[in-house]
XYZ file of N, CA and C in Angstrom:
279
model
N 137.097 129.607 149.990
C 138.395 130.544 149.553
C 139.466 130.510 150.844
N 139.211 131.377 151.834
C 140.177 131.901 152.457
C 140.284 131.116 153.970
N 139.085 129.964 154.010
C 139.115 129.029 155.260
C 139.826 127.723 154.741
N 140.228 127.502 153.334
C 140.630 126.417 152.994
C 142.107 126.292 153.358
N 142.935 127.687 153.567
C 143.960 127.579 153.538
C 144.552 127.349 154.910
N 145.686 126.712 155.189
C 146.433 125.703 156.397
C 146.429 127.500 157.405
N 145.785 127.057 158.615
C 145.722 127.944 159.532
C 146.987 127.508 160.557
N 147.573 128.497 161.191
C 148.423 128.565 162.386
C 147.458 128.233 163.473
N 148.361 127.906 164.639
C 147.605 127.743 166.325
C 147.231 129.160 166.782
N 147.822 130.013 166.326
C 147.365 131.288 167.045
C 146.597 132.391 165.970
N 145.646 132.614 166.311
C 144.664 133.516 165.552
C 144.078 134.737 166.096
N 143.752 135.735 165.414
C 143.047 136.826 166.347
C 142.167 137.250 165.597
N 141.160 138.056 166.238
C 139.958 138.801 165.400
C 140.321 140.369 165.683
N 140.153 141.059 164.751
C 140.172 142.616 164.867
C 139.373 143.137 163.684
N 139.395 144.551 164.038
C 138.406 145.388 163.167
C 139.429 145.700 162.039
N 139.142 145.918 160.452
C 139.873 146.138 159.593
C 138.780 147.533 158.953
N 139.757 148.575 159.105
C 139.063 149.582 157.961
C 139.562 149.829 156.766
N 138.464 149.324 155.815
C 138.795 149.827 154.030
C 138.313 150.966 153.690
N 139.443 151.815 153.526
C 139.012 153.133 153.275
C 138.232 153.491 151.856
N 137.268 154.879 152.329
C 136.295 154.644 151.279
C 135.998 156.120 151.722
N 136.009 156.941 150.604
C 135.743 158.607 150.654
C 134.237 158.612 150.047
N 133.767 157.927 149.400
C 132.584 158.128 148.285
C 131.244 158.334 149.284
N 130.456 159.011 148.509
C 129.132 158.919 149.299
C 127.875 158.099 149.132
N 128.290 157.211 148.119
C 127.214 156.467 147.836
C 127.040 155.004 148.523
N 127.798 154.810 149.747
C 127.924 153.351 150.645
C 126.696 153.561 151.450
N 126.037 154.536 151.538
C 124.903 154.305 152.583
C 125.439 154.409 153.872
N 124.434 153.213 154.762
C 124.814 153.191 155.954
C 125.648 152.164 156.236
N 126.404 151.684 155.341
C 127.329 150.540 155.329
C 128.682 151.370 155.629
N 129.287 152.643 155.462
C 130.213 153.350 155.620
C 130.238 153.710 156.841
N 131.359 153.588 157.518
C 131.557 154.027 159.177
C 132.526 154.844 159.242
N 132.662 155.427 160.546
C 133.687 156.838 160.995
C 134.108 156.256 162.100
N 135.438 155.809 161.915
C 136.050 155.561 163.587
C 137.283 156.661 163.624
N 137.127 157.295 164.752
C 138.115 158.332 164.843
C 139.643 158.068 165.204
N 139.999 157.042 165.864
C 141.069 156.412 165.967
C 141.954 155.778 164.719
N 141.402 155.548 163.802
C 141.927 154.844 162.809
C 142.580 155.606 161.695
N 143.818 155.352 161.060
C 144.535 156.267 159.880
C 143.616 156.601 159.099
N 142.681 155.696 158.425
C 141.332 155.863 157.552
C 140.341 156.087 158.212
N 139.740 157.001 158.564
C 138.808 157.301 159.636
C 137.340 156.905 158.704
N 137.174 157.157 157.706
C 135.905 156.921 156.571
C 136.261 155.446 155.796
N 135.407 154.934 155.941
C 135.069 153.665 155.024
C 134.453 152.361 155.640
N 134.815 151.497 154.964
C 134.232 149.891 155.365
C 134.790 149.133 156.282
N 133.747 148.766 157.529
C 134.376 148.018 158.700
C 134.265 146.788 158.663
N 135.362 146.443 158.859
C 135.213 144.637 158.631
C 135.626 144.265 159.820
N 135.362 142.699 160.055
C 135.812 141.948 161.339
C 136.813 140.988 160.570
N 137.931 140.694 160.744
C 138.680 139.953 160.285
C 139.527 138.907 161.355
N 139.352 137.616 160.953
C 140.288 136.636 161.658
C 141.393 136.321 160.766
N 142.742 136.515 161.737
C 143.766 136.441 160.957
C 144.880 135.466 161.862
N 146.006 135.046 160.911
C 146.557 133.914 161.423
C 147.723 134.988 162.332
N 148.787 134.623 162.750
C 149.948 135.112 163.447
C 150.787 135.615 162.196
N 151.056 135.291 161.039
C 151.834 135.571 159.755
C 150.981 136.624 158.989
N 149.732 137.086 159.597
C 148.584 138.310 158.984
C 148.061 137.898 157.970
N 147.698 136.666 157.554
C 147.111 136.269 156.343
C 145.604 135.992 157.065
N 144.569 136.515 156.247
C 143.506 136.792 156.640
C 142.151 135.296 156.391
N 141.808 134.742 157.259
C 141.210 133.149 157.009
C 139.747 133.328 156.847
N 139.399 134.672 157.327
C 137.610 135.132 157.414
C 137.696 136.487 157.729
N 136.358 137.192 157.083
C 135.876 138.097 157.515
C 134.601 138.664 157.051
N 134.138 139.332 157.636
C 132.576 139.791 158.026
C 132.574 141.369 157.538
N 131.647 141.883 157.013
C 131.487 143.135 156.745
C 130.318 143.674 157.908
N 131.014 144.616 158.322
C 129.876 144.924 159.699
C 128.973 145.729 158.955
N 127.469 145.429 160.143
C 126.437 146.235 158.976
C 125.815 146.588 160.585
N 126.301 146.774 161.621
C 125.595 147.482 162.821
C 125.016 146.278 163.441
N 123.949 145.979 164.141
C 123.313 145.182 164.763
C 123.002 143.691 163.914
N 122.483 143.890 162.752
C 122.233 142.956 161.801
C 123.041 142.496 161.106
N 124.434 142.713 161.502
C 125.800 142.101 160.692
C 125.395 140.538 160.722
N 125.262 139.587 161.608
C 125.154 138.378 161.580
C 123.927 137.951 160.760
N 122.775 138.529 160.767
C 121.670 138.129 160.077
C 121.733 138.335 158.798
N 122.144 139.250 158.415
C 122.541 139.960 156.663
C 123.555 139.101 156.079
N 124.427 138.379 157.113
C 125.182 137.104 156.077
C 124.693 135.921 156.472
N 123.585 135.621 157.052
C 122.703 134.369 157.532
C 124.016 133.351 158.231
N 124.247 133.979 159.263
C 125.230 133.172 160.201
C 124.179 132.981 161.404
N 123.734 131.722 161.723
C 123.024 131.506 162.821
C 123.914 131.711 164.229
N 122.837 131.560 165.219
C 123.426 131.860 166.426
C 123.088 130.931 167.431
N 123.934 130.381 168.114
C 123.526 129.383 169.323
C 122.919 129.910 170.584
N 122.186 129.626 171.389
C 121.597 130.262 172.591
C 122.910 130.769 173.378
N 123.848 130.423 173.567
C 124.924 131.274 174.644
C 125.271 132.301 173.555
N 125.612 132.423 172.277
C 125.808 133.799 171.800
C 124.670 134.469 171.500
N 123.644 134.270 171.390
C 122.417 135.134 171.614
C 122.400 135.997 173.012
N 123.228 135.516 173.996
C 122.913 136.306 175.404
C 124.087 137.230 175.299
N 125.450 137.176 174.154
C 126.304 138.321 174.629
C 126.079 139.542 173.590
N 126.876 140.764 173.732
C 126.736 141.611 173.282
C 126.704 141.357 171.702
N 126.953 142.346 170.364
C 126.899 141.960 169.246
C 128.211 141.820 168.845
N 129.056 142.656 169.352
C 130.345 142.390 168.815
C 131.278 141.277 169.372
N 130.495 140.683 170.455
C 131.177 139.546 171.190
C 130.408 138.264 170.352
N 129.258 138.564 169.621
C 128.864 137.423 168.934
C 129.472 137.389 167.499
N 129.970 138.376 166.847
C 130.651 138.354 165.801
C 131.894 137.689 166.047
N 132.879 137.931 166.956
C 133.811 137.188 167.388
C 133.889 135.740 167.739
N 132.968 135.569 168.419
C 132.511 133.909 168.602
C 132.027 133.052 167.275
N 131.286 133.772 166.719
C 130.947 132.920 165.179
C 132.326 132.955 164.415
N 133.104 134.014 164.239
C 134.216 133.870 163.978
C 135.149 132.991 164.250
N 135.057 132.654 165.864
C 136.063 131.649 166.328
C 135.564 130.504 166.062
N 134.292 130.110 165.918
C 133.814 128.866 165.638
C 133.898 128.411 163.918
N 134.594 129.248 163.178
C 134.848 128.805 162.183
C 136.370 128.202 161.711
N 137.102 128.108 163.101
C 138.614 127.717 162.682
C 138.593 126.203 162.903
């Protein structure tokens, strides 16, 4: 879907917080004190310079990539989990 759209040369990966104040989300609901919406679902999104989201992954802690069935290369396994997510998202460009 998102990956089929034309992509610009400049891309970025950032955290997106989707506001959610309910109680039934279990461990997937995150708290980030620096965000305007402090409680919600934490996503990593790869966006183009015009703001279009081309790829996104729901953050699920250290098991994020395994939960989404995304394989890691040996180089990616040697880095921290957040860097792994950014590396995997950059590889879908």
